[in-house]
Amino acid sequence: PTGNFSGMEKVLDHLAETGVNGIWLTPINEGVQYGNNGVHTLNRALTNRDKAEERWAVVKQFVDAAHRRNIRVFFDVVSWGVTKDAPLYREKPEWFKGALPAYNGWEWNWKNPELREWFTSRLVEFLLVTGADGFRCDSSPGYAGYGPFREARKRLLYFGRKVIFLSEHPSE
């Protein structure tokens, strides 16, 4: 009702009562949904918080509230790249192949080992900090392949976390 996690938390009881046991949320990163600034960012409008650590805490609070109702939470993660105005492009241009006009953004260069490690580590961090149950991997394996997701899952198992990664195009 409010367009943010606070409002969504208010409808969790209703969802649980109707039998919902999983929620898949489109990208919650800064930017506009799939044209976002990267997996390491959170959209301020969804949390009503300015400080990054407070934004992550709001997401964790939502995930915890869903779990208390036996509802699993999955977030979308974008693997094609970032939007044209993403600060990450200016900070790390070597992580990108070039413009991707179809998405009005910059395409990740998945051959770059530093990018692969950064992205994998951010996936792990995201799930450890929020307690979420996994990701739906947008545009995968078409862009990133399965590697970063396999490695993130392996690292999360080391921490005792069993998670699910759902590929957008599993038949590929």
N, CA, C and O atoms as a DFTB+ gen file, in Angstrom:
688 C
 N C O
     1  1       0.802      -1.226       0.000
     2  2       0.000       0.000       0.000
     3  2       0.839       1.283       0.000
     4  3       0.375       2.318      -0.479
     5  1       2.062       1.229       0.528
     6  2       2.894       2.438       0.596
     7  2       4.019       2.435      -0.426
     8  3       4.726       3.433      -0.567
     9  1       4.194       1.335      -1.137
    10  2       5.255       1.267      -2.133
    11  2       6.636       1.045      -1.549
    12  3       7.640       1.271      -2.223
    13  1       6.697       0.598      -0.280
    14  2       7.994       0.334       0.331
    15  2       7.900      -0.907       1.221
    16  3       6.835      -1.509       1.352
    17  1       9.026      -1.278       1.829
    18  2       9.035      -2.493       2.649
    19  2       8.116      -2.393       3.855
    20  3       7.524      -3.392       4.263
    21  1       7.988      -1.217       4.425
    22  2       7.098      -1.034       5.561
    23  2       5.661      -1.400       5.188
    24  3       4.981      -2.100       5.938
    25  1       5.213      -0.933       4.051
    26  2       3.864      -1.252       3.588
    27  2       3.708      -2.713       3.233
    28  3       2.664      -3.313       3.488
    29  1       4.755      -3.293       2.638
    30  2       4.691      -4.701       2.255
    31  2       4.625      -5.587       3.488
    32  3       3.955      -6.620       3.483
    33  1       5.320      -5.186       4.543
    34  2       5.297      -5.981       5.772
    35  2       3.872      -6.071       6.328
    36  3       3.500      -7.071       6.943
    37  1       3.092      -5.033       6.109
    38  2       1.711      -4.999       6.619
    39  2       0.800      -5.995       5.922
    40  3      -0.250      -6.339       6.465
    41  1       1.165      -6.467       4.742
    42  2       0.309      -7.420       4.031
    43  2       0.801      -8.861       4.153
    44  3       0.198      -9.765       3.576
    45  1       1.879      -9.087       4.888
    46  2       2.410     -10.442       5.007
    47  2       1.422     -11.409       5.656
    48  3       1.325     -12.563       5.238
    49  1       0.691     -10.958       6.668
    50  2      -0.298     -11.842       7.301
    51  2      -1.342     -12.291       6.286
    52  3      -1.699     -13.468       6.227
    53  1      -1.821     -11.355       5.498
    54  2      -2.818     -11.695       4.473
    55  2      -2.244     -12.705       3.482
    56  3      -2.907     -13.679       3.126
    57  1      -1.010     -12.467       3.039
    58  2      -0.393     -13.392       2.091
    59  2      -0.264     -14.782       2.695
    60  3      -0.573     -15.780       2.044
    61  1       0.191     -14.842       3.936
    62  2       0.344     -16.146       4.597
    63  2      -1.003     -16.848       4.742
    64  3      -1.098     -18.059       4.540
    65  1      -2.027     -16.105       5.085
    66  2      -3.365     -16.693       5.250
    67  2      -3.912     -17.259       3.944
    68  3      -4.714     -18.193       3.961
    69  1      -3.489     -16.705       2.823
    70  2      -3.957     -17.201       1.525
    71  2      -3.076     -18.323       0.986
    72  3      -3.307     -18.823      -0.114
    73  1      -2.066     -18.719       1.762
    74  2      -1.230     -19.846       1.358
    75  2       0.066     -19.478       0.669
    76  3       0.808     -20.368       0.254
    77  1       0.358     -18.219       0.535
    78  2       1.617     -17.809      -0.094
    79  2       2.776     -18.263       0.785
    80  3       2.772     -18.016       1.991
    81  1       3.760     -18.918       0.196
    82  2       4.936     -19.323       0.971
    83  2       6.240     -18.858       0.348
    84  3       7.321     -19.247       0.789
    85  1       6.135     -18.027      -0.676
    86  2       7.319     -17.456      -1.289
    87  2       6.979     -16.151      -1.991
    88  3       5.919     -16.009      -2.600
    89  1       7.902     -15.204      -1.891
    90  2       7.734     -13.908      -2.556
    91  2       8.969     -13.659      -3.402
    92  3      10.099     -13.815      -2.939
    93  1       8.740     -13.272      -4.643
    94  2       9.831     -12.908      -5.540
    95  2       9.678     -11.415      -5.809
    96  3       8.656     -10.977      -6.338
    97  1      10.688     -10.641      -5.445
    98  2      10.646      -9.192      -5.632
    99  2      11.623      -8.774      -6.724
   100  3      12.773      -9.212      -6.754
   101  1      11.145      -7.925      -7.608
   102  2      12.009      -7.407      -8.665
   103  2      13.156      -6.618      -8.039
   104  3      13.140      -6.381      -6.831
   105  1      14.157      -6.204      -8.829
   106  2      15.335      -5.571      -8.231
   107  2      14.984      -4.438      -7.267
   108  3      14.141      -3.587      -7.551
   109  1      15.656      -4.459      -6.130
   110  2      15.442      -3.438      -5.111
   111  2      16.629      -2.488      -5.052
   112  3      16.760      -1.702      -4.114
   113  1      17.484      -2.563      -6.052
   114  2      18.687      -1.745      -6.087
   115  2      18.383      -0.320      -6.520
   116  3      17.320      -0.050      -7.081
   117  1      19.323       0.598      -6.259
   118  2      19.148       1.977      -6.716
   119  2      18.942       1.978      -8.217
   120  3      19.513       1.159      -8.937
   121  1      18.128       2.899      -8.676
   122  2      17.794       2.979     -10.083
   123  2      16.351       2.571     -10.267
   124  3      15.572       2.543      -9.314
   125  1      16.005       2.259     -11.489
   126  2      14.631       1.879     -11.798
   127  2      14.623       0.408     -12.204
   128  3      14.968       0.065     -13.334
   129  1      14.235      -0.437     -11.288
   130  2      14.133      -1.874     -11.481
   131  2      15.329      -2.459     -12.209
   132  3      16.434      -2.467     -11.666
   133  1      15.134      -2.951     -13.431
   134  2      16.204      -3.667     -14.122
   135  2      17.284      -2.732     -14.663
   136  3      18.369      -3.187     -15.024
   137  1      17.001      -1.445     -14.721
   138  2      18.017      -0.453     -15.066
   139  2      18.567       0.115     -13.772
   140  3      18.279       1.256     -13.411
   141  1      19.362      -0.686     -13.074
   142  2      19.781      -0.279     -11.736
   143  2      21.272      -0.003     -11.657
   144  3      22.001      -0.149     -12.637
   145  1      21.713       0.404     -10.461
   146  2      23.105       0.812     -10.250
   147  2      24.002      -0.292      -9.723
   148  3      25.176      -0.045      -9.443
   149  1      23.488      -1.488      -9.581
   150  2      24.315      -2.603      -9.137
   151  2      23.761      -3.293      -7.906
   152  3      23.007      -2.712      -7.125
   153  1      24.158      -4.554      -7.752
   154  2      23.656      -5.405      -6.678
   155  2      24.068      -4.900      -5.294
   156  3      23.468      -5.299      -4.296
   157  1      25.054      -4.052      -5.217
   158  2      25.555      -3.541      -3.936
   159  2      24.762      -2.339      -3.419
   160  3      25.050      -1.833      -2.334
   161  1      23.777      -1.880      -4.176
   162  2      23.020      -0.688      -3.802
   163  2      21.591      -1.058      -3.430
   164  3      21.091      -2.112      -3.825
   165  1      20.943      -0.193      -2.675
   166  2      19.527      -0.370      -2.329
   167  2      18.778       0.915      -2.611
   168  3      19.276       2.006      -2.332
   169  1      17.602       0.791      -3.154
   170  2      16.761       1.926      -3.494
   171  2      16.237       2.598      -2.221
   172  3      15.541       1.972      -1.421
   173  1      16.578       3.867      -2.046
   174  2      16.153       4.614      -0.855
   175  2      14.630       4.657      -0.710
   176  3      14.105       4.575       0.400
   177  1      13.935       4.785      -1.822
   178  2      12.466       4.905      -1.778
   179  2      11.802       3.663      -1.183
   180  3      10.714       3.759      -0.616
   181  1      12.436       2.513      -1.303
   182  2      11.855       1.284      -0.774
   183  2      12.075       1.119       0.727
   184  3      11.408       0.314       1.378
   185  1      13.017       1.891       1.268
   186  2      13.354       1.747       2.686
   187  2      13.098       3.013       3.506
   188  3      13.007       2.949       4.732
   189  1      12.983       4.154       2.838
   190  2      12.839       5.450       3.517
   191  2      14.007       5.738       4.456
   192  3      13.826       6.350       5.508
   193  1      15.198       5.297       4.076
   194  2      16.402       5.523       4.875
   195  2      17.495       6.086       3.976
   196  3      17.605       5.717       2.807
   197  1      18.303       6.987       4.538
   198  2      19.398       7.566       3.770
   199  2      20.695       6.777       3.897
   200  3      21.422       6.619       2.916
   201  1      20.989       6.284       5.088
   202  2      22.243       5.572       5.319
   203  2      22.136       4.136       4.815
   204  3      21.135       3.454       5.035
   205  1      23.196       3.694       4.131
   206  2      23.190       2.356       3.528
   207  2      22.935       1.266       4.555
   208  3      22.136       0.364       4.304
   209  1      23.598       1.326       5.712
   210  2      23.418       0.256       6.694
   211  2      21.986       0.209       7.227
   212  3      21.483      -0.862       7.567
   213  1      21.335       1.364       7.300
   214  2      19.937       1.393       7.730
   215  2      19.025       0.809       6.662
   216  3      18.040       0.145       6.984
   217  1      19.342       1.047       5.395
   218  2      18.553       0.463       4.303
   219  2      18.623      -1.059       4.339
   220  3      17.603      -1.736       4.205
   221  1      19.837      -1.600       4.521
   222  2      19.999      -3.051       4.596
   223  2      19.234      -3.608       5.797
   224  3      18.657      -4.693       5.712
   225  1      19.223      -2.876       6.914
   226  2      18.498      -3.324       8.106
   227  2      16.994      -3.395       7.848
   228  3      16.323      -4.296       8.350
   229  1      16.462      -2.455       7.072
   230  2      15.036      -2.482       6.732
   231  2      14.709      -3.727       5.906
   232  3      13.683      -4.369       6.130
   233  1      15.568      -4.063       4.964
   234  2      15.340      -5.264       4.145
   235  2      15.392      -6.499       5.038
   236  3      14.551      -7.389       4.917
   237  1      16.373      -6.555       5.932
   238  2      16.473      -7.694       6.858
   239  2      15.221      -7.805       7.725
   240  3      14.712      -8.904       7.946
   241  1      14.731      -6.686       8.206
   242  2      13.516      -6.683       9.022
   243  2      12.345      -7.270       8.244
   244  3      11.556      -8.043       8.787
   245  1      12.233      -6.900       6.961
   246  2      11.165      -7.434       6.117
   247  2      11.326      -8.945       5.930
   248  3      10.362      -9.696       6.071
   249  1      12.537      -9.383       5.616
   250  2      12.786     -10.816       5.406
   251  2      12.473     -11.585       6.687
   252  3      11.835     -12.637       6.639
   253  1      12.916     -11.066       7.826
   254  2      12.628     -11.735       9.100
   255  2      11.123     -11.831       9.348
   256  3      10.629     -12.858       9.815
   257  1      10.402     -10.762       9.036
   258  2       8.939     -10.766       9.215
   259  2       8.296     -11.809       8.304
   260  3       7.366     -12.502       8.718
   261  1       8.778     -11.926       7.078
   262  2       8.251     -12.939       6.155
   263  2       8.558     -14.339       6.682
   264  3       7.697     -15.218       6.653
   265  1       9.772     -14.545       7.159
   266  2      10.153     -15.868       7.670
   267  2       9.313     -16.278       8.876
   268  3       8.994     -17.456       9.038
   269  1       8.952     -15.316       9.722
   270  2       8.097     -15.646      10.874
   271  2       6.743     -16.195      10.419
   272  3       6.050     -16.868      11.181
   273  1       6.378     -15.902       9.180
   274  2       5.109     -16.380       8.621
   275  2       5.322     -17.543       7.651
   276  3       4.421     -17.914       6.899
   277  1       6.526     -18.106       7.683
   278  2       6.900     -19.214       6.802
   279  2       6.822     -18.832       5.325
   280  3       6.437     -19.645       4.484
   281  1       7.186     -17.603       5.022
   282  2       7.253     -17.120       3.646
   283  2       8.720     -16.899       3.299
   284  3       9.427     -16.176       4.000
   285  1       9.168     -17.514       2.232
   286  2      10.541     -17.331       1.750
   287  2      10.595     -16.104       0.853
   288  3       9.612     -15.745       0.205
   289  1      11.770     -15.462       0.828
   290  2      11.930     -14.226       0.060
   291  2      13.076     -14.390      -0.931
   292  3      14.191     -14.770      -0.572
   293  1      12.763     -14.089      -2.190
   294  2      13.752     -14.137      -3.276
   295  2      13.796     -12.771      -3.944
   296  3      12.759     -12.170      -4.227
   297  1      14.994     -12.295      -4.187
   298  2      15.162     -11.008      -4.854
   299  2      15.711     -11.235      -6.253
   300  3      16.421     -12.207      -6.511
   301  1      15.372     -10.332      -7.136
   302  2      15.941     -10.352      -8.472
   303  2      17.338      -9.739      -8.417
   304  3      17.572      -8.764      -7.703
   305  1      18.251     -10.316      -9.170
   306  2      19.582      -9.736      -9.328
   307  2      19.833      -9.608     -10.824
   308  3      19.590     -10.545     -11.584
   309  1      20.318      -8.449     -11.239
   310  2      20.526      -8.144     -12.652
   311  2      21.952      -8.514     -13.046
   312  3      22.911      -8.062     -12.421
   313  1      22.089      -9.341     -14.091
   314  2      23.434      -9.782     -14.491
   315  2      23.867      -9.266     -15.863
   316  3      24.930      -9.646     -16.353
   317  1      23.065      -8.411     -16.486
   318  2      23.477      -7.879     -17.787
   319  2      24.409      -6.685     -17.635
   320  3      25.274      -6.476     -18.486
   321  1      24.254      -5.889     -16.566
   322  2      25.077      -4.697     -16.380
   323  2      24.373      -3.683     -15.502
   324  3      23.576      -4.040     -14.634
   325  1      24.675      -2.404     -15.737
   326  2      24.092      -1.320     -14.954
   327  2      23.566      -0.238     -15.892
   328  3      23.922      -0.182     -17.069
   329  1      22.718       0.613     -15.344
   330  2      22.138       1.691     -16.122
   331  2      23.203       2.718     -16.534
   332  3      24.278       2.781     -15.938
   333  1      22.895       3.506     -17.542
   334  2      23.846       4.480     -18.103
   335  2      24.457       5.414     -17.070
   336  3      25.637       5.751     -17.168
   337  1      23.671       5.841     -16.076
   338  2      24.171       6.819     -15.108
   339  2      24.693       6.198     -13.818
   340  3      24.883       6.910     -12.832
   341  1      24.929       4.899     -13.799
   342  2      25.421       4.224     -12.589
   343  2      26.829       4.699     -12.237
   344  3      27.710       4.693     -13.096
   345  1      27.055       5.107     -10.991
   346  2      28.393       5.517     -10.560
   347  2      29.443       4.426     -10.762
   348  3      30.610       4.731     -11.007
   349  1      29.046       3.176     -10.664
   350  2      29.993       2.069     -10.805
   351  2      30.676       2.073     -12.170
   352  3      31.834       1.674     -12.288
   353  1      29.965       2.520     -13.195
   354  2      30.585       2.576     -14.525
   355  2      31.750       3.568     -14.540
   356  3      32.788       3.307     -15.147
   357  1      31.570       4.694     -13.876
   358  2      32.652       5.696     -13.812
   359  2      33.801       5.218     -12.926
   360  3      34.964       5.519     -13.196
   361  1      33.473       4.471     -11.869
   362  2      34.493       3.994     -10.934
   363  2      35.300       2.823     -11.488
   364  3      36.501       2.727     -11.232
   365  1      34.666       1.944     -12.232
   366  2      35.305       0.722     -12.722
   367  2      34.999       0.478     -14.203
   368  3      34.397      -0.545     -14.530
   369  1      35.389       1.373     -15.104
   370  2      35.041       1.193     -16.518
   371  2      35.589      -0.105     -17.118
   372  3      35.036      -0.624     -18.088
   373  1      36.667      -0.623     -16.545
   374  2      37.254      -1.865     -17.060
   375  2      36.366      -3.083     -16.805
   376  3      36.619      -4.157     -17.352
   377  1      35.341      -2.929     -15.989
   378  2      34.422      -4.029     -15.707
   379  2      33.332      -4.147     -16.772
   380  3      32.477      -5.029     -16.688
   381  1      33.358      -3.269     -17.768
   382  2      32.273      -3.223     -18.753
   383  2      32.797      -3.421     -20.161
   384  3      33.910      -3.005     -20.485
   385  1      31.986      -4.063     -21.003
   386  2      32.300      -4.271     -22.408
   387  2      32.014      -3.030     -23.230
   388  3      32.717      -2.727     -24.194
   389  1      30.976      -2.321     -22.835
   390  2      30.536      -1.154     -23.588
   391  2      29.045      -0.949     -23.398
   392  3      28.408      -1.563     -22.542
   393  1      28.513      -0.064     -24.229
   394  2      27.089       0.276     -24.115
   395  2      26.225      -0.908     -24.527
   396  3      26.582      -1.693     -25.405
   397  1      25.084      -1.008     -23.867
   398  2      24.086      -2.019     -24.207
   399  2      22.784      -1.268     -24.461
   400  3      21.960      -1.125     -23.558
   401  1      22.596      -0.784     -25.701
   402  2      21.440       0.064     -26.019
   403  2      20.088      -0.570     -25.688
   404  3      19.156       0.140     -25.309
   405  1      19.968      -1.874     -25.821
   406  2      18.681      -2.525     -25.554
   407  2      18.207      -2.276     -24.122
   408  3      17.005      -2.255     -23.859
   409  1      19.156      -2.087     -23.196
   410  2      18.809      -1.871     -21.788
   411  2      19.170      -0.469     -21.301
   412  3      19.056      -0.167     -20.114
   413  1      19.605       0.378     -22.226
   414  2      20.003       1.747     -21.869
   415  2      21.035       1.741     -20.744
   416  3      20.910       2.464     -19.755
   417  1      22.051       0.909     -20.923
   418  2      23.066       0.809     -19.879
   419  2      24.390       0.303     -20.395
   420  3      24.667       0.315     -21.595
   421  1      25.210      -0.148     -19.441
   422  2      26.553      -0.649     -19.714
   423  2      26.593      -2.146     -19.419
   424  3      26.157      -2.592     -18.358
   425  1      27.118      -2.909     -20.363
   426  2      27.156      -4.365     -20.232
   427  2      28.401      -4.803     -19.469
   428  3      29.513      -4.369     -19.770
   429  1      28.196      -5.684     -18.459
   430  2      29.325      -6.236     -17.715
   431  2      30.262      -6.993     -18.652
   432  3      29.820      -7.591     -19.633
   433  1      31.528      -6.965     -18.352
   434  2      32.520      -7.783     -19.045
   435  2      32.819      -8.973     -18.134
   436  3      33.701      -8.901     -17.278
   437  1      32.095     -10.049     -18.320
   438  2      32.209     -11.206     -17.432
   439  2      33.531     -11.933     -17.555
   440  3      33.798     -12.845     -16.773
   441  1      34.368     -11.563     -18.508
   442  2      35.707     -12.159     -18.609
   443  2      36.678     -11.517     -17.618
   444  3      37.781     -12.025     -17.411
   445  1      36.278     -10.417     -17.012
   446  2      37.129      -9.712     -16.056
   447  2      37.064     -10.427     -14.699
   448  3      36.003     -10.455     -14.074
   449  1      38.185     -11.007     -14.232
   450  2      38.155     -11.763     -12.971
   451  2      37.846     -10.890     -11.749
   452  3      37.222     -11.358     -10.797
   453  1      38.273      -9.643     -11.771
   454  2      37.982      -8.745     -10.646
   455  2      36.473      -8.496     -10.548
   456  3      35.923      -8.481      -9.447
   457  1      35.809      -8.304     -11.671
   458  2      34.356      -8.132     -11.677
   459  2      33.669      -9.387     -11.160
   460  3      32.778      -9.307     -10.314
   461  1      34.080     -10.549     -11.667
   462  2      33.440     -11.804     -11.238
   463  2      33.555     -11.986      -9.721
   464  3      32.589     -12.379      -9.066
   465  1      34.725     -11.701      -9.171
   466  2      34.907     -11.831      -7.725
   467  2      34.064     -10.814      -6.973
   468  3      33.427     -11.154      -5.976
   469  1      34.052      -9.574      -7.438
   470  2      33.255      -8.526      -6.789
   471  2      31.777      -8.907      -6.794
   472  3      31.112      -8.839      -5.760
   473  1      31.267      -9.304      -7.948
   474  2      29.847      -9.635      -8.088
   475  2      29.475     -10.825      -7.192
   476  3      28.465     -10.793      -6.489
   477  1      30.295     -11.857      -7.232
   478  2      30.051     -13.041      -6.398
   479  2      30.033     -12.664      -4.924
   480  3      29.149     -13.092      -4.181
   481  1      30.995     -11.875      -4.505
   482  2      31.063     -11.443      -3.106
   483  2      29.854     -10.610      -2.709
   484  3      29.371     -10.718      -1.581
   485  1      29.355      -9.775      -3.629
   486  2      28.165      -8.971      -3.324
   487  2      26.929      -9.842      -3.197
   488  3      26.068      -9.565      -2.362
   489  1      26.817     -10.895      -4.010
   490  2      25.694     -11.821      -3.874
   491  2      25.703     -12.455      -2.483
   492  3      24.674     -12.519      -1.810
   493  1      26.866     -12.914      -2.070
   494  2      27.009     -13.549      -0.757
   495  2      26.669     -12.554       0.343
   496  3      25.898     -12.861       1.252
   497  1      27.242     -11.376       0.256
   498  2      27.000     -10.350       1.265
   499  2      25.512     -10.001       1.348
   500  3      24.958      -9.899       2.442
   501  1      24.877      -9.823       0.212
   502  2      23.449      -9.483       0.161
   503  2      22.630     -10.504       0.941
   504  3      21.790     -10.135       1.762
   505  1      22.876     -11.794       0.684
   506  2      22.073     -12.825       1.337
   507  2      22.440     -13.007       2.806
   508  3      21.572     -13.306       3.626
   509  1      23.704     -12.833       3.144
   510  2      24.086     -12.937       4.557
   511  2      23.510     -11.779       5.375
   512  3      23.051     -11.981       6.499
   513  1      23.533     -10.589       4.823
   514  2      23.050      -9.408       5.548
   515  2      21.529      -9.410       5.669
   516  3      20.991      -9.046       6.715
   517  1      20.838      -9.812       4.619
   518  2      19.374      -9.729       4.632
   519  2      18.696     -10.997       5.145
   520  3      17.565     -10.946       5.627
   521  1      19.379     -12.124       5.043
   522  2      18.744     -13.388       5.414
   523  2      17.803     -13.923       4.355
   524  3      17.091     -14.897       4.598
   525  1      17.786     -13.300       3.172
   526  2      16.901     -13.744       2.094
   527  2      17.269     -15.164       1.661
   528  3      18.339     -15.673       1.992
   529  1      16.375     -15.779       0.927
   530  2      16.492     -17.193       0.585
   531  2      17.101     -17.466      -0.785
   532  3      17.313     -18.623      -1.148
   533  1      17.381     -16.422      -1.540
   534  2      18.020     -16.621      -2.824
   535  2      17.699     -15.521      -3.810
   536  3      17.138     -14.479      -3.469
   537  1      18.078     -15.796      -5.055
   538  2      17.903     -14.833      -6.136
   539  2      17.254     -15.479      -7.343
   540  3      17.443     -16.664      -7.615
   541  1      16.498     -14.690      -8.048
   542  2      16.110     -14.997      -9.419
   543  2      17.108     -14.211     -10.250
   544  3      17.181     -12.987     -10.141
   545  1      17.860     -14.890     -11.063
   546  2      18.996     -14.296     -11.778
   547  2      18.553     -13.814     -13.153
   548  3      18.456     -14.601     -14.095
   549  1      18.288     -12.532     -13.258
   550  2      17.802     -11.929     -14.487
   551  2      18.850     -12.036     -15.587
   552  3      20.036     -11.808     -15.350
   553  1      18.413     -12.376     -16.765
   554  2      19.266     -12.464     -17.952
   555  2      20.358     -13.519     -17.829
   556  3      21.357     -13.456     -18.545
   557  1      20.188     -14.460     -16.959
   558  2      21.202     -15.508     -16.815
   559  2      20.634     -16.837     -17.275
   560  3      19.445     -17.104     -17.100
   561  1      21.463     -17.653     -17.849
   562  2      22.907     -17.534     -17.954
   563  2      23.388     -16.749     -19.161
   564  3      24.586     -16.744     -19.448
   565  1      22.497     -16.091     -19.870
   566  2      22.848     -15.397     -21.100
   567  2      24.008     -14.428     -20.986
   568  3      24.779     -14.290     -21.936
   569  1      24.157     -13.761     -19.872
   570  2      25.243     -12.794     -19.713
   571  2      26.345     -13.321     -18.804
   572  3      27.493     -13.439     -19.232
   573  1      26.016     -13.635     -17.568
   574  2      27.026     -14.018     -16.582
   575  2      27.400     -15.492     -16.642
   576  3      28.432     -15.890     -16.102
   577  1      26.577     -16.302     -17.290
   578  2      26.770     -17.737     -17.178
   579  2      26.315     -18.172     -15.794
   580  3      25.602     -17.436     -15.112
   581  1      26.722     -19.355     -15.382
   582  2      26.339     -19.873     -14.069
   583  2      27.428     -19.671     -13.021
   584  3      27.157     -19.775     -11.824
   585  1      28.648     -19.386     -13.450
   586  2      29.797     -19.340     -12.554
   587  2      29.653     -18.501     -11.294
   588  3      29.855     -19.022     -10.197
   589  1      29.308     -17.211     -11.410
   590  2      29.210     -16.394     -10.191
   591  2      28.164     -16.915      -9.209
   592  3      28.328     -16.786      -7.996
   593  1      27.108     -17.491      -9.724
   594  2      26.025     -17.985      -8.877
   595  2      26.418     -19.301      -8.200
   596  3      26.118     -19.518      -7.026
   597  1      27.088     -20.172      -8.950
   598  2      27.583     -21.416      -8.348
   599  2      28.557     -21.110      -7.216
   600  3      28.476     -21.693      -6.135
   601  1      29.469     -20.194      -7.479
   602  2      30.474     -19.847      -6.472
   603  2      29.823     -19.191      -5.251
   604  3      30.203     -19.490      -4.119
   605  1      28.865     -18.317      -5.462
   606  2      28.172     -17.677      -4.335
   607  2      27.454     -18.734      -3.500
   608  3      27.507     -18.696      -2.270
   609  1      26.794     -19.659      -4.151
   610  2      26.088     -20.720      -3.414
   611  2      27.065     -21.565      -2.598
   612  3      26.782     -21.929      -1.456
   613  1      28.209     -21.871      -3.193
   614  2      29.244     -22.643      -2.489
   615  2      29.725     -21.885      -1.249
   616  3      29.873     -22.477      -0.181
   617  1      29.966     -20.597      -1.385
   618  2      30.427     -19.794      -0.247
   619  2      29.353     -19.698       0.831
   620  3      29.658     -19.749       2.023
   621  1      28.110     -19.562       0.417
   622  2      27.017     -19.469       1.384
   623  2      26.851     -20.781       2.145
   624  3      26.529     -20.766       3.333
   625  1      27.064     -21.908       1.482
   626  2      27.013     -23.199       2.173
   627  2      28.087     -23.275       3.255
   628  3      27.868     -23.866       4.313
   629  1      29.232     -22.685       2.993
   630  2      30.302     -22.628       3.988
   631  2      29.811     -21.930       5.261
   632  3      30.205     -22.299       6.367
   633  1      28.951     -20.924       5.097
   634  2      28.376     -20.200       6.235
   635  2      27.112     -20.887       6.779
   636  3      26.449     -20.359       7.671
   637  1      26.791     -22.055       6.240
   638  2      25.617     -22.778       6.705
   639  2      24.309     -22.308       6.100
   640  3      23.236     -22.655       6.594
   641  1      24.385     -21.533       5.049
   642  2      23.179     -20.997       4.397
   643  2      22.865     -21.805       3.144
   644  3      23.692     -21.898       2.236
   645  1      21.691     -22.380       3.097
   646  2      21.206     -23.054       1.895
   647  2      20.281     -22.089       1.185
   648  3      19.296     -21.622       1.757
   649  1      20.602     -21.792      -0.066
   650  2      19.853     -20.801      -0.831
   651  2      19.499     -21.363      -2.204
   652  3      20.017     -22.393      -2.633
   653  1      18.608     -20.659      -2.869
   654  2      18.192     -21.046      -4.211
   655  2      18.517     -19.912      -5.180
   656  3      18.255     -18.742      -4.899
   657  1      19.086     -20.276      -6.314
   658  2      19.296     -19.342      -7.414
   659  2      18.481     -19.858      -8.586
   660  3      18.674     -20.990      -9.030
   661  1      17.581     -19.042      -9.086
   662  2      16.721     -19.413     -10.193
   663  2      17.160     -18.643     -11.434
   664  3      17.228     -17.414     -11.421
   665  1      17.452     -19.363     -12.485
   666  2      17.878     -18.737     -13.723
   667  2      16.668     -18.297     -14.536
   668  3      15.641     -18.975     -14.562
   669  1      16.804     -17.151     -15.198
   670  2      15.718     -16.694     -16.064
   671  2      15.537     -17.627     -17.254
   672  3      14.413     -17.865     -17.695
   673  1      16.631     -18.149     -17.768
   674  2      16.603     -18.995     -18.958
   675  2      17.268     -20.336     -18.651
   676  3      18.347     -20.610     -19.175
   677  1      16.657     -21.176     -17.818
   678  2      17.322     -22.414     -17.416
   679  2      17.564     -23.397     -18.556
   680  3      18.463     -24.233     -18.462
   681  1      16.782     -23.315     -19.630
   682  2      16.960     -24.273     -20.713
   683  2      18.218     -23.999     -21.521
   684  3      18.629     -24.832     -22.329
   685  1      18.835     -22.839     -21.312
   686  2      20.074     -22.554     -22.031
   687  2      21.246     -23.272     -21.392
   688  3      22.376     -23.151     -21.864
